[in-house]
Short mmCIF file of C-alpha atoms and ligand atoms in Angstrom, two decimals:
data_model
loop_
_atom_site.label_atom_id
_atom_site.label_comp_id
_atom_site.label_asym_id
_atom_site.label_seq_id
_atom_site.Cartn_x
_atom_site.Cartn_y
_atom_site.Cartn_z
CA MET A 196 9.81 17.19 -13.58
CA ASP A 197 9.85 13.49 -13.20
CA TYR A 198 6.92 11.96 -15.01
CA LYS A 199 5.14 8.59 -13.99
CA ILE A 200 4.90 7.86 -17.73
CA PRO A 201 7.81 9.63 -19.59
CA PHE A 202 7.54 10.00 -23.30
CA ASN A 203 10.76 7.80 -23.93
CA LYS A 204 13.03 5.70 -22.08
CA PRO A 205 16.45 4.54 -23.10
CA PHE A 206 16.66 0.55 -22.57
CA ILE A 207 18.74 -2.61 -22.63
CA VAL A 208 17.47 -5.81 -24.21
CA GLY A 209 20.28 -8.30 -24.01
CA LYS A 210 24.08 -8.24 -23.75
CA GLU A 211 24.77 -4.40 -24.43
CA LEU A 212 26.91 -3.82 -21.54
CA TYR A 213 28.62 -7.13 -21.80
CA TYR A 214 29.53 -6.29 -25.48
CA VAL A 215 30.71 -2.79 -24.50
CA ALA A 216 33.04 -4.23 -21.92
CA GLN A 217 34.28 -6.79 -24.47
CA SER A 218 35.01 -3.90 -26.87
CA VAL A 219 37.08 -2.11 -24.32
CA LEU A 220 38.93 -5.13 -23.03
CA GLN A 221 39.91 -5.99 -26.68
CA GLN A 222 41.24 -2.48 -27.01
CA GLN A 223 39.69 -1.56 -30.17
CA ILE A 224 37.27 1.33 -29.42
CA SER A 225 37.71 3.68 -32.43
CA GLY A 226 35.65 3.38 -35.82
CA ASP A 227 35.65 0.22 -38.02
CA GLY A 228 36.31 -2.18 -35.19
CA PRO A 229 35.02 -5.75 -34.75
CA TYR A 230 31.68 -4.74 -33.51
CA THR A 231 31.13 -2.21 -36.39
CA LYS A 232 31.63 -5.06 -38.83
CA LYS A 233 29.40 -7.49 -37.00
CA VAL A 234 26.41 -4.79 -36.89
CA GLN A 235 27.12 -4.04 -40.57
CA GLN A 236 27.10 -7.43 -41.60
CA LEU A 237 24.14 -8.44 -39.78
CA LEU A 238 22.13 -5.43 -41.13
CA GLN A 239 23.38 -6.10 -44.88
CA GLU A 240 22.04 -9.61 -44.60
CA LYS A 241 18.85 -8.87 -43.01
CA PHE A 242 17.85 -6.11 -45.12
CA GLY A 243 19.36 -7.25 -48.27
CA ALA A 244 21.46 -4.13 -49.12
CA ALA A 245 24.63 -3.94 -51.15
CA GLN A 246 26.46 -2.17 -48.34
CA ILE A 247 25.69 -0.48 -44.96
CA LEU A 248 28.15 1.63 -43.12
CA LEU A 249 27.89 2.85 -39.58
CA THR A 250 28.07 6.57 -39.00
CA ASN A 251 28.06 8.65 -35.90
CA SER A 252 24.48 9.75 -36.71
CA CYS A 253 21.86 9.84 -39.15
CA THR A 254 22.55 13.38 -39.97
CA ALA A 255 26.26 12.40 -40.86
CA ALA A 256 24.61 9.75 -43.23
CA LEU A 257 22.71 12.25 -44.94
CA GLU A 258 25.52 14.58 -45.32
CA LEU A 259 27.47 11.69 -46.70
CA ALA A 260 24.67 11.00 -49.07
CA ALA A 261 24.51 14.70 -50.00
CA ILE A 262 28.37 14.49 -51.07
CA LEU A 263 27.96 11.20 -52.89
CA SER A 264 25.08 12.41 -54.82
CA GLY A 265 26.62 15.82 -55.67
CA ILE A 266 23.26 17.21 -54.57
CA GLY A 267 21.83 18.77 -57.93
CA GLY A 268 18.23 17.40 -57.67
CA ILE A 269 17.67 14.67 -55.36
CA ILE A 270 14.37 13.38 -53.65
CA VAL A 271 14.61 12.81 -49.86
CA PRO A 272 11.22 10.92 -48.81
CA VAL A 273 11.08 11.05 -45.06
CA HIS A 274 9.30 7.79 -43.73
CA TYR A 275 7.65 9.41 -40.84
CA ALA A 276 6.69 7.33 -37.79
CA GLY A 277 8.24 4.09 -39.52
CA ILE A 278 5.48 4.06 -41.91
CA ALA A 279 6.68 4.11 -45.75
CA CYS A 280 6.19 7.03 -48.11
CA GLU A 281 4.50 6.19 -51.45
CA MET A 282 7.78 4.78 -52.79
CA ASP A 283 6.22 3.49 -56.11
CA SER A 284 5.27 6.87 -57.17
CA ILE A 285 8.36 8.36 -55.85
CA LEU A 286 10.63 6.11 -57.74
CA ASP A 287 8.66 6.44 -60.85
CA LEU A 288 9.05 10.10 -60.91
CA ALA A 289 12.58 9.87 -60.05
CA GLN A 290 13.58 7.47 -62.81
CA LYS A 291 11.69 9.75 -65.48
CA HIS A 292 13.57 12.59 -64.54
CA ARG A 293 16.77 10.86 -63.87
CA ILE A 294 17.02 12.19 -60.37
CA LEU A 295 18.54 10.40 -57.24
CA VAL A 296 16.39 9.10 -54.25
CA VAL A 297 17.82 9.29 -50.80
CA GLU A 298 15.58 7.85 -48.07
CA ASP A 299 15.65 9.45 -44.59
CA ALA A 300 14.85 6.27 -42.91
CA ALA A 301 15.88 7.53 -39.42
CA GLN A 302 12.55 6.43 -38.03
CA GLY A 303 12.01 3.41 -40.43
CA VAL A 304 14.74 0.83 -39.46
CA ASN A 305 13.07 -2.52 -39.76
CA ALA A 306 9.84 -1.36 -41.28
CA LYS A 307 8.90 -2.54 -44.88
CA TYR A 308 7.22 -1.30 -47.93
CA LYS A 309 5.75 -3.88 -50.30
CA GLY A 310 7.95 -6.51 -48.63
CA ARG A 311 11.14 -4.59 -48.86
CA PHE A 312 13.09 -2.97 -45.98
CA LEU A 313 12.94 0.87 -45.99
CA GLY A 314 16.38 2.36 -46.93
CA THR A 315 16.97 -0.30 -49.54
CA LEU A 316 14.37 1.06 -52.01
CA GLY A 317 16.25 4.29 -53.15
CA ASP A 318 19.61 5.02 -54.27
CA ILE A 319 20.76 5.52 -50.85
CA GLY A 320 19.15 5.17 -47.28
CA ALA A 321 19.91 6.79 -43.91
CA TYR A 322 19.18 5.32 -40.49
CA SER A 323 19.33 6.64 -36.95
CA PHE A 324 20.26 4.81 -33.86
CA HIS A 325 19.53 7.98 -31.62
CA GLU A 326 18.29 7.39 -28.07
CA THR A 327 14.89 8.27 -29.16
CA LYS A 328 14.48 5.84 -32.16
CA ASN A 329 13.64 2.13 -32.06
CA PHE A 330 17.09 0.52 -31.96
CA ILE A 331 19.56 2.49 -30.03
CA CYS A 332 23.20 3.49 -28.95
CA GLY A 333 23.06 6.84 -27.79
CA GLU A 334 24.11 8.62 -31.04
CA GLY A 335 24.51 6.90 -34.11
CA GLY A 336 23.39 6.05 -37.66
CA ALA A 337 24.10 4.28 -40.97
CA ILE A 338 24.37 4.83 -44.66
CA VAL A 339 22.73 2.34 -46.94
CA LEU A 340 24.34 2.02 -50.25
CA ASN A 341 22.15 0.31 -52.79
CA LYS A 342 24.36 0.93 -55.87
CA ARG A 343 27.96 -0.60 -56.15
CA GLU A 344 28.85 2.67 -57.92
CA PHE A 345 28.57 4.65 -54.57
CA THR A 346 30.44 2.13 -52.23
CA GLU A 347 34.14 2.84 -52.98
CA ARG A 348 33.85 6.73 -52.68
CA ALA A 349 31.42 6.22 -49.44
CA GLU A 350 34.36 4.59 -47.73
CA ILE A 351 36.80 7.33 -48.68
CA VAL A 352 34.51 10.16 -47.76
CA ARG A 353 33.48 8.50 -44.42
CA GLU A 354 37.10 8.24 -43.59
CA LYS A 355 38.05 11.96 -44.05
CA GLY A 356 38.69 11.80 -47.57
CA THR A 357 41.46 9.10 -47.31
CA ASN A 358 41.69 5.71 -48.53
CA ARG A 359 42.45 4.20 -45.06
CA SER A 360 39.92 1.41 -45.68
CA ARG A 361 41.85 0.18 -48.65
CA PHE A 362 45.09 0.39 -46.71
CA PHE A 363 43.62 -1.84 -44.04
CA ARG A 364 42.50 -4.19 -46.47
CA GLY A 365 45.90 -4.43 -47.81
CA GLN A 366 45.05 -2.99 -51.25
CA VAL A 367 47.30 0.07 -51.16
CA ASP A 368 50.68 0.35 -49.21
CA LYS A 369 50.06 3.66 -47.59
CA TYR A 370 46.93 5.66 -47.15
CA SER A 371 46.43 9.36 -48.27
CA TRP A 372 44.08 11.86 -48.94
CA VAL A 373 42.16 11.34 -52.17
CA ASP A 374 38.97 13.20 -51.98
CA ILE A 375 36.90 15.58 -49.70
CA GLY A 376 35.31 14.17 -46.66
CA SER A 377 34.77 14.28 -42.89
CA SER A 378 35.04 12.00 -39.79
CA PHE A 379 31.79 9.77 -39.95
CA LEU A 380 32.67 6.83 -38.18
CA MET A 381 31.04 5.40 -35.06
CA SER A 382 32.94 4.48 -32.11
CA ASP A 383 33.18 0.72 -31.60
CA ILE A 384 32.03 1.02 -28.13
CA LEU A 385 28.62 2.29 -29.42
CA ALA A 386 28.82 -0.37 -32.15
CA ALA A 387 29.12 -2.88 -29.56
CA PHE A 388 25.95 -1.58 -27.49
CA LEU A 389 24.20 -1.39 -30.67
CA PHE A 390 25.14 -4.88 -31.69
CA ALA A 391 22.80 -6.33 -28.84
CA GLN A 392 20.06 -4.22 -30.00
CA ILE A 393 20.40 -5.28 -33.73
CA GLU A 394 20.35 -8.92 -32.60
CA ASN A 395 17.03 -8.40 -30.93
CA MET A 396 15.51 -6.26 -33.51
CA ASP A 397 12.39 -8.32 -34.33
CA LEU A 398 11.75 -8.88 -30.48
CA ILE A 399 12.08 -4.76 -30.05
CA THR A 400 9.52 -4.51 -32.90
CA ALA A 401 6.91 -7.31 -31.56
CA ARG A 402 6.89 -5.32 -28.26
CA ARG A 403 6.30 -1.91 -29.75
CA ARG A 404 3.63 -3.40 -31.85
CA ARG A 405 1.67 -4.78 -28.82
CA THR A 406 1.81 -1.20 -27.36
CA HIS A 407 0.36 0.29 -30.56
CA GLU A 408 -2.28 -2.29 -30.79
CA HIS A 409 -3.42 -1.87 -27.24
CA TYR A 410 -3.48 1.89 -27.61
CA ALA A 411 -5.60 1.69 -30.84
CA SER A 412 -7.97 -0.66 -29.32
CA MET A 413 -8.42 1.43 -26.18
CA LEU A 414 -8.66 4.85 -28.01
CA ARG A 415 -10.92 3.49 -30.93
CA PRO A 416 -14.29 4.69 -29.12
CA LEU A 417 -12.85 8.28 -29.48
CA GLU A 418 -12.00 7.76 -33.20
CA VAL A 419 -15.71 6.42 -33.69
CA ARG A 420 -17.18 9.49 -32.02
CA GLY A 421 -14.97 11.76 -34.23
CA LEU A 422 -12.94 13.08 -31.27
CA LEU A 423 -9.67 12.26 -32.73
CA SER A 424 -8.12 10.18 -35.48
CA LEU A 425 -5.58 7.18 -35.19
CA PRO A 426 -2.59 6.50 -37.37
CA ALA A 427 -3.75 4.84 -40.43
CA VAL A 428 -1.24 2.28 -42.26
CA PRO A 429 -1.69 2.13 -45.83
CA PRO A 430 -1.63 -1.04 -47.69
CA GLY A 431 1.61 -2.54 -48.53
CA CYS A 432 3.27 -0.89 -45.45
CA GLU A 433 4.53 -2.87 -42.69
CA PRO A 434 5.63 -0.26 -39.86
CA ASN A 435 8.01 -0.63 -37.17
CA TYR A 436 5.78 0.97 -34.54
CA HIS A 437 8.03 3.96 -34.08
CA ILE A 438 5.50 6.59 -33.09
CA PHE A 439 2.12 6.43 -31.78
CA PHE A 440 0.49 9.59 -32.72
CA VAL A 441 -3.10 10.93 -32.51
CA ILE A 442 -4.68 14.01 -34.73
CA LEU A 443 -6.70 15.99 -32.43
CA ASN A 444 -9.49 18.54 -34.03
CA SER A 445 -7.72 21.62 -32.78
CA LEU A 446 -4.68 23.19 -31.71
CA SER A 447 -6.37 24.44 -28.55
CA GLU A 448 -7.65 20.91 -27.70
CA ARG A 449 -4.24 19.49 -28.23
CA SER A 450 -2.72 22.06 -25.80
CA ARG A 451 -5.50 21.28 -23.17
CA LEU A 452 -4.86 17.39 -23.55
CA ILE A 453 -1.29 17.98 -23.02
CA GLU A 454 -1.82 19.92 -19.70
CA HIS A 455 -4.30 17.15 -18.58
CA LEU A 456 -1.98 14.29 -19.47
CA LYS A 457 0.92 16.29 -17.59
CA ALA A 458 -1.32 16.55 -14.52
CA ASN A 459 -1.49 12.77 -14.54
CA GLY A 460 2.18 12.45 -14.86
CA ILE A 461 2.23 11.53 -18.33
CA LEU A 462 4.33 13.27 -20.85
CA ALA A 463 3.01 13.61 -24.35
CA VAL A 464 4.70 15.74 -27.08
CA PHE A 465 3.88 17.49 -30.28
CA HIS A 466 6.30 17.05 -33.27
CA TYR A 467 8.05 19.04 -35.87
CA VAL A 468 7.55 22.76 -36.70
CA PRO A 469 6.94 22.49 -40.41
CA LEU A 470 10.26 23.63 -41.92
CA HIS A 471 8.92 26.30 -44.20
CA THR A 472 7.57 28.19 -41.08
CA SER A 473 10.93 27.72 -39.24
CA GLN A 474 13.33 30.94 -38.95
CA MET A 475 15.58 29.33 -41.45
CA GLY A 476 12.90 28.41 -43.95
CA GLN A 477 11.49 31.92 -43.62
CA SER A 478 15.00 33.36 -44.20
CA MET A 479 14.95 31.16 -47.48
CA GLY A 480 11.77 32.90 -48.76
CA TYR A 481 9.13 30.64 -47.33
CA ARG A 482 5.96 31.64 -45.55
CA GLU A 483 3.22 30.45 -43.37
CA GLY A 484 0.23 29.32 -45.60
CA MET A 485 2.45 27.83 -48.33
CA LEU A 486 1.71 24.21 -47.17
CA PRO A 487 -1.55 24.34 -45.57
CA VAL A 488 -2.12 20.66 -45.20
CA THR A 489 1.16 20.36 -43.47
CA GLU A 490 0.37 23.26 -41.25
CA ARG A 491 -2.96 21.96 -40.24
CA LEU A 492 -1.81 18.56 -39.35
CA SER A 493 1.41 19.61 -37.48
CA GLU A 494 -0.54 21.80 -35.22
CA ARG A 495 -2.99 18.83 -34.20
CA LEU A 496 -0.53 15.96 -33.96
CA LEU A 497 0.29 14.55 -30.60
CA ARG A 498 2.78 11.66 -29.90
CA LEU A 499 1.88 9.43 -26.98
CA PRO A 500 4.50 7.55 -24.82
CA VAL A 501 6.01 4.44 -26.45
CA TYR A 502 9.07 2.80 -25.32
CA TYR A 503 10.62 -0.71 -25.05
CA GLU A 504 9.81 -1.35 -21.30
CA MET A 505 6.09 0.02 -21.82
CA GLY A 506 3.70 -2.71 -20.43
CA GLU A 507 0.01 -3.09 -21.05
CA GLU A 508 -0.74 -1.33 -17.53
CA GLU A 509 0.90 1.94 -18.62
CA VAL A 510 -0.82 2.03 -21.87
CA THR A 511 -4.06 1.45 -20.18
CA PHE A 512 -3.24 4.46 -17.71
CA VAL A 513 -2.35 6.76 -20.50
CA SER A 514 -5.49 5.73 -22.52
CA ASN A 515 -7.82 6.01 -19.68
CA ALA A 516 -6.50 9.61 -18.92
CA ILE A 517 -7.27 10.48 -22.49
CA LEU A 518 -10.76 8.83 -22.20
CA GLU A 519 -11.40 10.74 -19.02
CA PHE A 520 -10.37 14.06 -21.03
CA PHE A 521 -12.97 13.47 -23.48
CA LYS A 522 -15.52 12.41 -20.72
CA LEU A 523 -15.81 8.86 -21.81
CA PRO A 524 -15.81 5.87 -19.33
CA PRO A 525 -12.41 4.20 -18.67
CA SER A 526 -11.94 0.52 -19.91
C1 PLP B 733 16.14 11.41 -35.65
C2 PLP B 733 15.88 11.86 -37.16
C3 PLP B 733 16.90 12.30 -37.87
C4 PLP B 733 18.26 12.59 -37.27
O1 PLP B 733 19.00 11.47 -36.79
P1 PLP B 733 20.32 11.56 -35.93
O2 PLP B 733 20.76 10.26 -35.68
O3 PLP B 733 19.94 12.17 -34.52
O4 PLP B 733 21.11 12.58 -36.59
C5 PLP B 733 16.83 12.64 -39.31
N1 PLP B 733 15.66 12.59 -39.79
C6 PLP B 733 14.51 11.93 -39.15
C7 PLP B 733 13.17 11.94 -39.79
C8 PLP B 733 14.62 11.77 -37.80
O5 PLP B 733 13.48 11.38 -37.20
#
């Protein structure tokens, strides 16, 4: 079905297609080409990270992080919706028990916690540039290395377990296999597309912020009446406005609201099934009821459409449909 207001929409903000054409014309379209280097450098400078390497997905970056940290005990905070986890407490706990922190900042690119960018607070961070995220190239990600001790091995594991990166820098005269690894590189065609998005990161964030603020002001009357709750941003967190979600009062109300929005040509969607209740979670011995807070929230959370090109008119249209569902006058 074609929706009048889709949930998400891939977009172009600047020179994406020009850079893609450049990349092809320069005949360097595999990994670690000129656009990969440009994106990595821009991200490193802006975020203040020791090293950032592009990968073919955030999942690949997390797998790379798992190899680098040797697993054992690690904490993986997920910055849901681009709003930071309570990093001070998490980092304190990790330090006390000498365990590594790998931030899943897939949704948190360009968001901050107490003035620092997400992904740079733990030992390692992971970003996503998947089509559904804030800054996109179709499929893509990056690993953020905040400790020098990981940088050399990360290059090797990311390059199939070879010292090919050292070879290209002229540090060894032939490359060979020196470790375990896989192929975690991003094609330079995608890096070219991504470069235009990274150049416009603050513009993209500012537009998403306007959308969020407009939703919040239009839906406030519903929150005041206790009909739903809006996302709350804790002090010290500077979000990137990745997801605009509302929490309804019950699962059945959420289902009815989704249907009502659908009838109006609007696609709004719920989110993750809690891992411990998934088939995989159950096969590992977890059961429903074990994490009651997670379960209660996940069955009542609804994500509203947010995309770069969304204007005030579309936000008003969606908000009025929600006001109508709760029998409140439009505004
Ligand atoms: C999107 C997402 C991922 C996976 O990102 P890919 O780039 O698609 O692999 C991982 N964690 C979270 C929290 C995400 O939102």
